[in-house]
mmCIF file of C-alpha atoms in Angstrom:
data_model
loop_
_atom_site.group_PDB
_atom_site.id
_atom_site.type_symbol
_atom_site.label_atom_id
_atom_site.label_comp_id
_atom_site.label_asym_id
_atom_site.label_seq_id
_atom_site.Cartn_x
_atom_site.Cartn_y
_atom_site.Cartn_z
ATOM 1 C CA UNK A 1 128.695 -64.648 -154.702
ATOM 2 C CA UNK A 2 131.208 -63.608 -152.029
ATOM 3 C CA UNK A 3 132.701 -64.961 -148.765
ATOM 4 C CA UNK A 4 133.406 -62.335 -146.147
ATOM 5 C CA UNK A 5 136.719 -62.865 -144.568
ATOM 6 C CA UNK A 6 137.341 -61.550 -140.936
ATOM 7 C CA UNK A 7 140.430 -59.213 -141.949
ATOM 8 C CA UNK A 8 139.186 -57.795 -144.992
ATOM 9 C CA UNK A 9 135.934 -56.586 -147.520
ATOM 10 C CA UNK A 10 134.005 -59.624 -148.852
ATOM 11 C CA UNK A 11 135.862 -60.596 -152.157
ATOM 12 C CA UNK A 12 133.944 -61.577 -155.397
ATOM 13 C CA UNK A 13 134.516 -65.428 -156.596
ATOM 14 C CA UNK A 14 133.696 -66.537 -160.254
ATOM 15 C CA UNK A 15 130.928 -69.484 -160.315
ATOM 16 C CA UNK A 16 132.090 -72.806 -158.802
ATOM 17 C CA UNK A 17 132.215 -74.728 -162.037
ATOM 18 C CA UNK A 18 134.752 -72.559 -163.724
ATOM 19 C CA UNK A 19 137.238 -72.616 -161.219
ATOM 20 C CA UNK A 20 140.504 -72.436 -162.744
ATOM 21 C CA UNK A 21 143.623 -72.099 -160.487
ATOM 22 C CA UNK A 22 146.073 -69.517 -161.564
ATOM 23 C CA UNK A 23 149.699 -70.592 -161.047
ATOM 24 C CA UNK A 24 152.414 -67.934 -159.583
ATOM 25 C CA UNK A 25 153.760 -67.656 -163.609
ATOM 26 C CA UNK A 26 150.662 -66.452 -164.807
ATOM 27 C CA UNK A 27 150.125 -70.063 -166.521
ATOM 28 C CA UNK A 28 146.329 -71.770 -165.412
ATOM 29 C CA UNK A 29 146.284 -75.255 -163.917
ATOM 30 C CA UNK A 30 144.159 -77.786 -164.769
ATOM 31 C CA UNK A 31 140.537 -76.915 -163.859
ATOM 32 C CA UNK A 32 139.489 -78.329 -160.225
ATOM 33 C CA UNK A 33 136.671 -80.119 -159.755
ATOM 34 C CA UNK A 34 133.236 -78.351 -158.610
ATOM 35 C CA UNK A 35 132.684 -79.476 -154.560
ATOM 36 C CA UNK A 36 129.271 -77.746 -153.013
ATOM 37 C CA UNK A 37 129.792 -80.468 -149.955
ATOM 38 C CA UNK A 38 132.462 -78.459 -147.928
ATOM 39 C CA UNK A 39 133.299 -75.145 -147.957
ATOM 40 C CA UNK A 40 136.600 -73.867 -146.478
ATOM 41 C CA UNK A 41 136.401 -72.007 -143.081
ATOM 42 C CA UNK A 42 136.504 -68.362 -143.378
ATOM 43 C CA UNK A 43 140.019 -67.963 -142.257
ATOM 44 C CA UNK A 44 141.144 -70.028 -145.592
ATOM 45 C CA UNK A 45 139.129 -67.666 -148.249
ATOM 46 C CA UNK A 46 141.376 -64.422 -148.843
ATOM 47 C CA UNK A 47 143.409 -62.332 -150.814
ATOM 48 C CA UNK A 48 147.330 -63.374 -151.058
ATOM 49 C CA UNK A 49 146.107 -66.692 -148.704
ATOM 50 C CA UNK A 50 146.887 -69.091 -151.645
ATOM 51 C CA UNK A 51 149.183 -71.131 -149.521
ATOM 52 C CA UNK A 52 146.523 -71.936 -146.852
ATOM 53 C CA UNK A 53 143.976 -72.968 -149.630
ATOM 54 C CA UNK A 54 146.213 -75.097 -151.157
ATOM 55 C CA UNK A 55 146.765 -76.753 -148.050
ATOM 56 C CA UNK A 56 143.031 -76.845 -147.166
ATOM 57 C CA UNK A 57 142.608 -78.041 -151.176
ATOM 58 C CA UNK A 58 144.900 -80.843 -149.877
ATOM 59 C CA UNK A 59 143.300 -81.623 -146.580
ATOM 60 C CA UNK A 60 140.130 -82.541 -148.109
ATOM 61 C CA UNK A 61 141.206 -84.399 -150.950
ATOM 62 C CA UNK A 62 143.306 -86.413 -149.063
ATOM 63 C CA UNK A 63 140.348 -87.029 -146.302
ATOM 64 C CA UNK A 64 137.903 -88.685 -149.225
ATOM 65 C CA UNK A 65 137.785 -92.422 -149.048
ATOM 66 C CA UNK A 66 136.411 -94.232 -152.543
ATOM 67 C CA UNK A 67 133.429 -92.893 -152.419
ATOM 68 C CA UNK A 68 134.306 -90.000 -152.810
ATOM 69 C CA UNK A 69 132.598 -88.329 -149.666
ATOM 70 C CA UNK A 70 134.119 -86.753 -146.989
ATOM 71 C CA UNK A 71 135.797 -89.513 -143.712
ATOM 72 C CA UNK A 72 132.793 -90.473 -141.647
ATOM 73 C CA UNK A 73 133.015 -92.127 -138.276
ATOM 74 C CA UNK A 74 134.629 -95.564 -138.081
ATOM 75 C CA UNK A 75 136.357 -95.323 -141.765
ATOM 76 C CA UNK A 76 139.799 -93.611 -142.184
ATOM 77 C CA UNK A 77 140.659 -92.938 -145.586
ATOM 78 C CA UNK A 78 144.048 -93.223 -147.003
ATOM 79 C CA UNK A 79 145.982 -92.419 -150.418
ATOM 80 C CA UNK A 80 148.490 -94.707 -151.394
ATOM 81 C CA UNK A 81 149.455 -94.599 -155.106
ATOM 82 C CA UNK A 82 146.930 -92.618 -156.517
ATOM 83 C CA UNK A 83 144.062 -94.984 -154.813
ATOM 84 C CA UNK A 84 141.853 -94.350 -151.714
ATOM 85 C CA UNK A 85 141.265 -97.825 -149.374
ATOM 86 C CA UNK A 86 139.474 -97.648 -146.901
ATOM 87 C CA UNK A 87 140.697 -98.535 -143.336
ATOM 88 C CA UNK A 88 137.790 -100.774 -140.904
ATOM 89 C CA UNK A 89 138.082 -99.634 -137.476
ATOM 90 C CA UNK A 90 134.839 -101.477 -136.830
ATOM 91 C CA UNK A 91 136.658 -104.966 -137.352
ATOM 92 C CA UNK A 92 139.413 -104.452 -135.210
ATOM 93 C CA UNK A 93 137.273 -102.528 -132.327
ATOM 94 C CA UNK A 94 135.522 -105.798 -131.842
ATOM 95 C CA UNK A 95 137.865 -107.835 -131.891
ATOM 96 C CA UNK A 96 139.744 -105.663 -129.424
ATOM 97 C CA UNK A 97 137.059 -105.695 -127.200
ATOM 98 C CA UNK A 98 136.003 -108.874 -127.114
ATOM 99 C CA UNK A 99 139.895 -110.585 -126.556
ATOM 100 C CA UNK A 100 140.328 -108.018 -124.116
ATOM 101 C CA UNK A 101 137.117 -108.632 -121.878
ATOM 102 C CA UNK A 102 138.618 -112.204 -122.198
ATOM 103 C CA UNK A 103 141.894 -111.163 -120.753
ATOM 104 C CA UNK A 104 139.493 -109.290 -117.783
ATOM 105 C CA UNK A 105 137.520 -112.321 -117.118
ATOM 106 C CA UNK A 106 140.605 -114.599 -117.042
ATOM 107 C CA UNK A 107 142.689 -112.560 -114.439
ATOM 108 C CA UNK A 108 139.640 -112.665 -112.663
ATOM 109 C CA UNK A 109 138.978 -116.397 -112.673
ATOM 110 C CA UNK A 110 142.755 -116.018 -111.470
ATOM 111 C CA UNK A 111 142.325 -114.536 -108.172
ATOM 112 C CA UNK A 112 138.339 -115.062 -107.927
ATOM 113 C CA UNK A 113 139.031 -117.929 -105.264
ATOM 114 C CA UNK A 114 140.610 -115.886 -102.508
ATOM 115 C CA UNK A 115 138.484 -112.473 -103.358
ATOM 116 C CA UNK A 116 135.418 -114.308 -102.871
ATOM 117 C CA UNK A 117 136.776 -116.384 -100.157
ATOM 118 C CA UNK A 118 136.451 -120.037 -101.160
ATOM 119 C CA UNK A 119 140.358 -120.719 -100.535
ATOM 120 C CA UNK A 120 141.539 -120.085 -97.514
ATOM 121 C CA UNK A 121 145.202 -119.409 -98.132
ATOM 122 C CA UNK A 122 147.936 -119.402 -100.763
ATOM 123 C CA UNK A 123 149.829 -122.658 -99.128
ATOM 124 C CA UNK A 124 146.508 -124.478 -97.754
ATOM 125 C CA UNK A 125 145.296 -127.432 -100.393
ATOM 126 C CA UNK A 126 143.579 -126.190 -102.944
ATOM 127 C CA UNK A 127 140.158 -127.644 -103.483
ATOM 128 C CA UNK A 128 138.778 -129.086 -106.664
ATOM 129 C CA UNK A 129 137.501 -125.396 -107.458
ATOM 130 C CA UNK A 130 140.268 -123.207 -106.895
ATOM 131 C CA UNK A 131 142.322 -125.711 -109.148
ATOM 132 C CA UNK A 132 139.802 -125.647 -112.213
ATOM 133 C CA UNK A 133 139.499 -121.485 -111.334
ATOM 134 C CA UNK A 134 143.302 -121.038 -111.334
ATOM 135 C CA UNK A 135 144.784 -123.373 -113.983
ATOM 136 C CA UNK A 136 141.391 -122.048 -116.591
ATOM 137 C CA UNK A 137 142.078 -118.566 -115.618
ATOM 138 C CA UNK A 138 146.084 -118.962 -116.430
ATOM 139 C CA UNK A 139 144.727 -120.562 -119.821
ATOM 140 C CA UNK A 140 142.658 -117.734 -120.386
ATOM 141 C CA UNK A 141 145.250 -114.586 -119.633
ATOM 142 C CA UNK A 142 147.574 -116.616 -121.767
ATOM 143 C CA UNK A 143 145.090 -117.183 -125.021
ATOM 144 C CA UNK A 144 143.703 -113.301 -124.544
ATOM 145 C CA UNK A 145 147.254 -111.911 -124.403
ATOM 146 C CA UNK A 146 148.468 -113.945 -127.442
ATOM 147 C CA UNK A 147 144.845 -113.160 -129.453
ATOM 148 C CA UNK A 148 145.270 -109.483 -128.290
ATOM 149 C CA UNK A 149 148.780 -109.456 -129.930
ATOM 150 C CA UNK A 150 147.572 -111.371 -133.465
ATOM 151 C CA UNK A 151 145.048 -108.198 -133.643
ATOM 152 C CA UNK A 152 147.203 -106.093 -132.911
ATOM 153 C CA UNK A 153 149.837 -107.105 -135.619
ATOM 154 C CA UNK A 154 147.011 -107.598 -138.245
ATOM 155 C CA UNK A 155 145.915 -103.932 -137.315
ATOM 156 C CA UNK A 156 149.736 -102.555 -137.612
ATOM 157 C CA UNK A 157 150.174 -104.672 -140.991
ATOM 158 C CA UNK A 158 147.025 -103.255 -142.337
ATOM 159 C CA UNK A 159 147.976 -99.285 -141.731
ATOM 160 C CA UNK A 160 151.353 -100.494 -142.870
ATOM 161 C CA UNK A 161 149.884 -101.674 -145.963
ATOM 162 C CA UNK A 162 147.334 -98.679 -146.431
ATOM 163 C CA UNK A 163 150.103 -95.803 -146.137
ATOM 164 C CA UNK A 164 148.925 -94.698 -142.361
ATOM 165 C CA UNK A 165 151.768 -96.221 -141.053
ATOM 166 C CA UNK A 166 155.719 -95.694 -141.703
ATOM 167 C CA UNK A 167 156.706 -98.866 -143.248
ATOM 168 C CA UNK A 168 160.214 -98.770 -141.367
ATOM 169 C CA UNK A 169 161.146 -97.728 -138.088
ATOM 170 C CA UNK A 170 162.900 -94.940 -137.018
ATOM 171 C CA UNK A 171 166.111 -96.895 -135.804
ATOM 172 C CA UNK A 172 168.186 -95.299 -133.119
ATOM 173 C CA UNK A 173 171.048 -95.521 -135.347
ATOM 174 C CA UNK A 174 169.488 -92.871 -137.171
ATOM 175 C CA UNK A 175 168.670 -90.514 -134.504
ATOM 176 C CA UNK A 176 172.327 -91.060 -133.345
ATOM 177 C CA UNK A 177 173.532 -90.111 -136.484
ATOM 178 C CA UNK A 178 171.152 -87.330 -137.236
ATOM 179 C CA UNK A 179 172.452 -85.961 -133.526
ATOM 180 C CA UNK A 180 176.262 -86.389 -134.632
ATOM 181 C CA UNK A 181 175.636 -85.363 -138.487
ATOM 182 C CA UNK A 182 174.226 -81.813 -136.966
ATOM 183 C CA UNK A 183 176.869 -81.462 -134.376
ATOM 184 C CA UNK A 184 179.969 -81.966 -136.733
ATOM 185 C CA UNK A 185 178.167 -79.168 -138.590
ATOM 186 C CA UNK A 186 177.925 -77.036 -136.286
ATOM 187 C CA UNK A 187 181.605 -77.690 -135.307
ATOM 188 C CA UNK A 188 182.362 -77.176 -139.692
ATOM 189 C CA UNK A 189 183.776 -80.473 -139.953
ATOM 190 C CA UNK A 190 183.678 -80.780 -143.559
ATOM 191 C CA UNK A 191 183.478 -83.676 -145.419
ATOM 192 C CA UNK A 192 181.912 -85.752 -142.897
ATOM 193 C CA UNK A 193 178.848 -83.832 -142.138
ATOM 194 C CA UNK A 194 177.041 -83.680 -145.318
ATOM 195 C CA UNK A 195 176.522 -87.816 -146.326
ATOM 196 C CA UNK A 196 174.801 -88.136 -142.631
ATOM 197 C CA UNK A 197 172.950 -84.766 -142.785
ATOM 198 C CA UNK A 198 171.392 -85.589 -146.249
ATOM 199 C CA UNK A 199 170.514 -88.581 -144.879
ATOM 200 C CA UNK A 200 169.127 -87.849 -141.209
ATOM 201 C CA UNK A 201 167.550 -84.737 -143.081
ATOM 202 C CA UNK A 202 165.458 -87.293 -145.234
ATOM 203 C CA UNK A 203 164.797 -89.907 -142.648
ATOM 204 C CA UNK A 204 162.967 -86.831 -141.033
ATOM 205 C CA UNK A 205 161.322 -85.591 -144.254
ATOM 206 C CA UNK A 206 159.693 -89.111 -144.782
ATOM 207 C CA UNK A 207 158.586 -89.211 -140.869
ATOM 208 C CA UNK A 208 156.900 -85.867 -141.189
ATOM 209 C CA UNK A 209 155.155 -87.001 -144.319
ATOM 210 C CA UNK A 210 154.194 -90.008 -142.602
ATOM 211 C CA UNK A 211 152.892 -88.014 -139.582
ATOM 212 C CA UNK A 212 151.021 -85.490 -142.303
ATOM 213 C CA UNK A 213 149.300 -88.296 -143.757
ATOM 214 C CA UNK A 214 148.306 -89.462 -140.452
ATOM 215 C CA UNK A 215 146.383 -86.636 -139.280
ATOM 216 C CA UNK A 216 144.941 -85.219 -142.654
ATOM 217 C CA UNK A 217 141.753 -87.370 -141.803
ATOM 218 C CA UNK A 218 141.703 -85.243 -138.514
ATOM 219 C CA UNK A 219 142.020 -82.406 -139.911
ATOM 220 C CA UNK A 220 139.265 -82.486 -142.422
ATOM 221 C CA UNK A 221 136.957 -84.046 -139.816
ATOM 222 C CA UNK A 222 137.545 -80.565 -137.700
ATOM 223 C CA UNK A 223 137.538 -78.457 -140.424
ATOM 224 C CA UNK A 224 134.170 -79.931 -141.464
ATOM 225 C CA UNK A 225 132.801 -79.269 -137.635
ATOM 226 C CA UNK A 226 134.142 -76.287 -137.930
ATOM 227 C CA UNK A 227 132.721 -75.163 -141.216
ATOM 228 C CA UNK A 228 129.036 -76.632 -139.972
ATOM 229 C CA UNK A 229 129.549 -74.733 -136.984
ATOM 230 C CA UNK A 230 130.303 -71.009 -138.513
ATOM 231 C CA UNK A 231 126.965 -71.501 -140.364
ATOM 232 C CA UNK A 232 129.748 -70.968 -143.831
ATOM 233 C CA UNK A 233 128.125 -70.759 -146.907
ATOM 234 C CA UNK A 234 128.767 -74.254 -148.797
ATOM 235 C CA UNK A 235 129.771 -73.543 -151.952
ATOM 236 C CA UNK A 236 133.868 -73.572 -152.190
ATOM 237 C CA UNK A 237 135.504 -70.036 -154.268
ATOM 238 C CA UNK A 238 138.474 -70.124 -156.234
ATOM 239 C CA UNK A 239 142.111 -69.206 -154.419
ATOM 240 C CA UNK A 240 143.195 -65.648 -155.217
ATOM 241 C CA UNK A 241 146.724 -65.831 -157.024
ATOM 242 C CA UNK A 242 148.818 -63.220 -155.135
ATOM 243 C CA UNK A 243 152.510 -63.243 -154.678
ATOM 244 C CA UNK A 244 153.103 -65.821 -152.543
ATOM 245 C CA UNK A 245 150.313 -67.788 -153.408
ATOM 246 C CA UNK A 246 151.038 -71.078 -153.759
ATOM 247 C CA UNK A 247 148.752 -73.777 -155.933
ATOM 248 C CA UNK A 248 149.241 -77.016 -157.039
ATOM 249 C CA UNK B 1 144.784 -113.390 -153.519
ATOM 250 C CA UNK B 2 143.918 -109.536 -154.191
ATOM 251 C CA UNK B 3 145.614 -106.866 -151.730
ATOM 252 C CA UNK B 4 141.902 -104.895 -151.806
ATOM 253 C CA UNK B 5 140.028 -108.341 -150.025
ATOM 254 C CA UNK B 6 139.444 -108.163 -146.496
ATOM 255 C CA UNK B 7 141.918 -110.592 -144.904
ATOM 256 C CA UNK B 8 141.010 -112.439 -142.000
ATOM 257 C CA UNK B 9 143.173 -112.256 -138.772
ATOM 258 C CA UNK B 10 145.093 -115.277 -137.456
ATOM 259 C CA UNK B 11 143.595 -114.167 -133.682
ATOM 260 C CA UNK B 12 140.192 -115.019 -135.157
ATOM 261 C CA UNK B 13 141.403 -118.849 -134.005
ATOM 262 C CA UNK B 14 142.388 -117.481 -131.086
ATOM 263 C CA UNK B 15 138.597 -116.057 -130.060
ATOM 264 C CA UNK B 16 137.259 -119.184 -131.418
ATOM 265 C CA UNK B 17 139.380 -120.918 -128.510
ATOM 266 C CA UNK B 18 138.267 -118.130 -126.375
ATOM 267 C CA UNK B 19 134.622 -119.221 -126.573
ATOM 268 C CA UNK B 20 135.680 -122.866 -126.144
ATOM 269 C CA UNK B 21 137.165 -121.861 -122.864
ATOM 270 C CA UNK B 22 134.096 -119.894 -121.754
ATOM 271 C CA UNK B 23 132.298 -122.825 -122.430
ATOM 272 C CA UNK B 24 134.405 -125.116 -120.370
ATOM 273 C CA UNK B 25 134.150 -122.569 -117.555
ATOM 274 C CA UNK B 26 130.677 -122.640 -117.946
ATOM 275 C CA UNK B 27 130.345 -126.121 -117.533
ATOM 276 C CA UNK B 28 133.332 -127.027 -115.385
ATOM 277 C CA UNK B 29 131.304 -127.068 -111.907
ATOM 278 C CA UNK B 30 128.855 -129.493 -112.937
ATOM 279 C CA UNK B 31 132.146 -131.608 -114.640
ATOM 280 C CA UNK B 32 134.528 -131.106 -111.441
ATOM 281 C CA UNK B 33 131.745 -131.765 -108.887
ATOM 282 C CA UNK B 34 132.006 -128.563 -106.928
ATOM 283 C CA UNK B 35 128.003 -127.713 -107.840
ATOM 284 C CA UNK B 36 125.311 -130.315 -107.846
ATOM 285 C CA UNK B 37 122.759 -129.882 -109.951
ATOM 286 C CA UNK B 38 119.605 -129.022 -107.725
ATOM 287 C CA UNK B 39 121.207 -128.022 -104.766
ATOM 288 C CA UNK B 40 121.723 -124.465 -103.810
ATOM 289 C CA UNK B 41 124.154 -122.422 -105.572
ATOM 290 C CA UNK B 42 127.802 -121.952 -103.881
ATOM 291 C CA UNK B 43 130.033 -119.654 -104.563
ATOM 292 C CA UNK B 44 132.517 -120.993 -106.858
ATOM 293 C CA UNK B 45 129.908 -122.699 -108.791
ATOM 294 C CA UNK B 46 127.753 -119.627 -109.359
ATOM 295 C CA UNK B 47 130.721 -117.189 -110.236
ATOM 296 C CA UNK B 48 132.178 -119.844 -112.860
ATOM 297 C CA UNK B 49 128.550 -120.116 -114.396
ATOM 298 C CA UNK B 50 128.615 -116.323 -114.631
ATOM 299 C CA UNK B 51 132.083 -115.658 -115.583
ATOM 300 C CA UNK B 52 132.019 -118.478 -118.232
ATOM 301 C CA UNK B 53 128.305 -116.721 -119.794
ATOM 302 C CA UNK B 54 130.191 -113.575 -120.137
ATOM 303 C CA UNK B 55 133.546 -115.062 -122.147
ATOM 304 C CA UNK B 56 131.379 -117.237 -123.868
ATOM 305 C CA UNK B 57 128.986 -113.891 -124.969
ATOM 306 C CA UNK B 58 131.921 -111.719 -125.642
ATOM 307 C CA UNK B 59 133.974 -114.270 -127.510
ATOM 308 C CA UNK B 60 130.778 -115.246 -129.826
ATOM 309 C CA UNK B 61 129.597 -111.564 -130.353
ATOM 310 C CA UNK B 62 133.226 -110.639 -131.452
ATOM 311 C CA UNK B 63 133.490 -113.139 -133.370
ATOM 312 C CA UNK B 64 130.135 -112.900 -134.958
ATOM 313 C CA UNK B 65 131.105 -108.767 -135.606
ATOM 314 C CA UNK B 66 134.197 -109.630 -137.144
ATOM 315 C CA UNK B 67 133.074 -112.216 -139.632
ATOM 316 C CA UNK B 68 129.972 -109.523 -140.413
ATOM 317 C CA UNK B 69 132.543 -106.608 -140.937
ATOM 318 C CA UNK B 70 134.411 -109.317 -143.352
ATOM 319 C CA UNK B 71 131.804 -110.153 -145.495
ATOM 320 C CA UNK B 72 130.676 -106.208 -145.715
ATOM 321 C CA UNK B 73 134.399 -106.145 -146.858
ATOM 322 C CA UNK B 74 134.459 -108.681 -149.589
ATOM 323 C CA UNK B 75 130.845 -107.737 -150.617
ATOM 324 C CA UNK B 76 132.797 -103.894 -151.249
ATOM 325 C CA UNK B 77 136.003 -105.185 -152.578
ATOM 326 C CA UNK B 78 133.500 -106.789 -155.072
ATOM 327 C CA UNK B 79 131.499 -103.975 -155.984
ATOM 328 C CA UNK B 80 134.960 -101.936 -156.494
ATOM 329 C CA UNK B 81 135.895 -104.605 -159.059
ATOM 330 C CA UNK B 82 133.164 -104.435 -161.170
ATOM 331 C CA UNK B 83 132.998 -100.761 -161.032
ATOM 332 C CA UNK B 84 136.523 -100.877 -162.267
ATOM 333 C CA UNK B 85 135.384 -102.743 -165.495
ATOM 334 C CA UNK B 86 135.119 -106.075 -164.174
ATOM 335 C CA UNK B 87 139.206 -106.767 -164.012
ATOM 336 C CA UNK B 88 140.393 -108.244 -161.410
ATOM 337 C CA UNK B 89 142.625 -106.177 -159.044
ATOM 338 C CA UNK B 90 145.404 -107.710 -158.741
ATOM 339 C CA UNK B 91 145.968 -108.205 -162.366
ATOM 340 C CA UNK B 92 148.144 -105.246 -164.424
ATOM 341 C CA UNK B 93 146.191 -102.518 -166.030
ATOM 342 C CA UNK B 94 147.544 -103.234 -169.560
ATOM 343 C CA UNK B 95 145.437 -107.106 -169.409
ATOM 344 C CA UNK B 96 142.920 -107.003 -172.407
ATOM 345 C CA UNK B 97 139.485 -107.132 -171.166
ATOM 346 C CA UNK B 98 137.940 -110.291 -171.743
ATOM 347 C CA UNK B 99 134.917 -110.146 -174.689
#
């Protein structure tokens, strides 16, 4: 069995169950698991490509909700201490929908009476309908806006919860001081610079891990279209070890 | 209560007040007096009975999704637990199994 790559000769793979990844010190990691579902694209099978594998290893892994199948529609998958939960988008699409419908129909209840012409002016008395319309429609706006924002801080507490979401802000004290940490190094202030860089530098380490984890479900979803699409054969070949192959 | 049930929203009250007020709208011309039963449909009275339908309808069928999505969840949280040899999830790993 071989996968032909688009920069070099098709290269030989050993059978799908005994794939064994080679580490750079010559010492084999633990066996991975056999996974006909999902191939990688061709640009991820080569010689001395170990670092994109890996990657691609970690893409799909990482887009597999409990089940142990690939992120469908409606279902992002996250991995938060070892365990895959399953995010509803179903849930909160509904409600979304439906409060904010509510929100349209109130703010049109709001001004219905003078777009359909049944008050004649702002400062004329209001008739028995134009009260009801008004005063309901304020009612309305008001419940829709504050059910709108309940959903939406369920929804943010949930990612929070589920790893898709950084569970602390990035404060503008820390862009301030990630700013001024890099400029007093550049200026070789010593002394002062390092405490702030170490610590802006892993403020942004978290917040690219956080964005990583974000759009690994993405990823996997495109690299599955994209895999379908090339017509790839499905069955997965070991990474080739080469020098700056990197496996873990 | 275990952090792998589906929780329920505090805006679910607020859709269940939603529909309430689609109801009132739906009824408020015959209540007010600005539509008479019988007589010809006006303008006020006719887009109230169609504005209140459609809060009504969207505030039921969201409601109705979200409680179906929520028992889907708990129905899945439950198969989880027994697949993970009937122990509860929110109890430590090192808890003797019971029997």
């Amino acid at each position: 069995m071989s996968l032909v790559n688009g920069d070099g000769p098709p290269v030989p793979t050993p059978p799908a169950a005994s794939l064994v990844a080679q580490r750079p010190g010559g010492r084999p990691a633990a066996p991975r698991e056999a996974e006909p579902q999902m191939a990688a694209p061709g640009g991820y099978r080569s010689r001395g490509n170990g670092r994109a594998w890996s990657r691609w290893l970690r893409v799909r892994e990482a887009s597999r909700g409990s089940s142990g199948r690939c992120a469908v529609p409606g279902m992002l998958a996250a991995s938060r201490e070892g365990r895959s939960t399953p995010v509803r988008v179903g849930k909160h699409l509904a409600a979304f929908s439906a409060t904010t419908l509510a929100l349209l129909a109130g703010t049109w209840l709001l001004l219905a009476p003078w777009i359909l012409g049944y008050q004649a002016g702002v400062t004329s008395g209001w008739t028995n309908a134009t009260l009801t319309d008004f005063w309901t429609g304020v009612g309305v706006v008001v419940l829709a806006a504050v059910t709108l924002s309940l959903y939406a801080g369920t929804l943010l507490q949930e990612l929070r919860e589920k790893g898709l979401l950084s569970q602390r802000r990035r404060t503008a004290f820390s862009a301030v001081s990630e700013e001024g940490a890099n400029g007093l190094a550049a200026r070789g202030a010593p002394g002062a610079a390092p405490a702030a860089v170490s610590g802006a530098r892993a403020d942004a380490r978290s917040e690219a891990a956080d964005i990583d984890r974000m759009l690994l479900p993405l990823a996997a979803a495109l690299l599955a279209d994209l895999t379908k699409r090339q017509g790839a054969p499905v069955t997965p070949s070991a990474p080739a070890s080469g020098p700056g192959g990197e496996n873990q | 209560m275990s952090p792998n049930r589906p929780r329920v929203s505090p805006g679910i009250w607020g859709t269940v007040l939603l529909f309430l007020a689609g109801l009132w709208v739906l009824m408020a011309p015959y209540f007010v007096g600005y539509q008479v039963p019988g007589h010809p449909w006006r303008n006020p009275g006719r887009n109230d009975v169609v504005v209140g339908a459609a809060l009504a309808l969207a505030s039921i069928l969201g409601l109705l999704l979200q409680i179906a999505f929520w028992l889907q969840g708990l129905a899945e949280a439950e198969t989880r637990r027994a697949k993970a040899g009937h122990l509860p999830s929110d109890q430590p790993e090192s808890t003797p199994r019971p029997g």
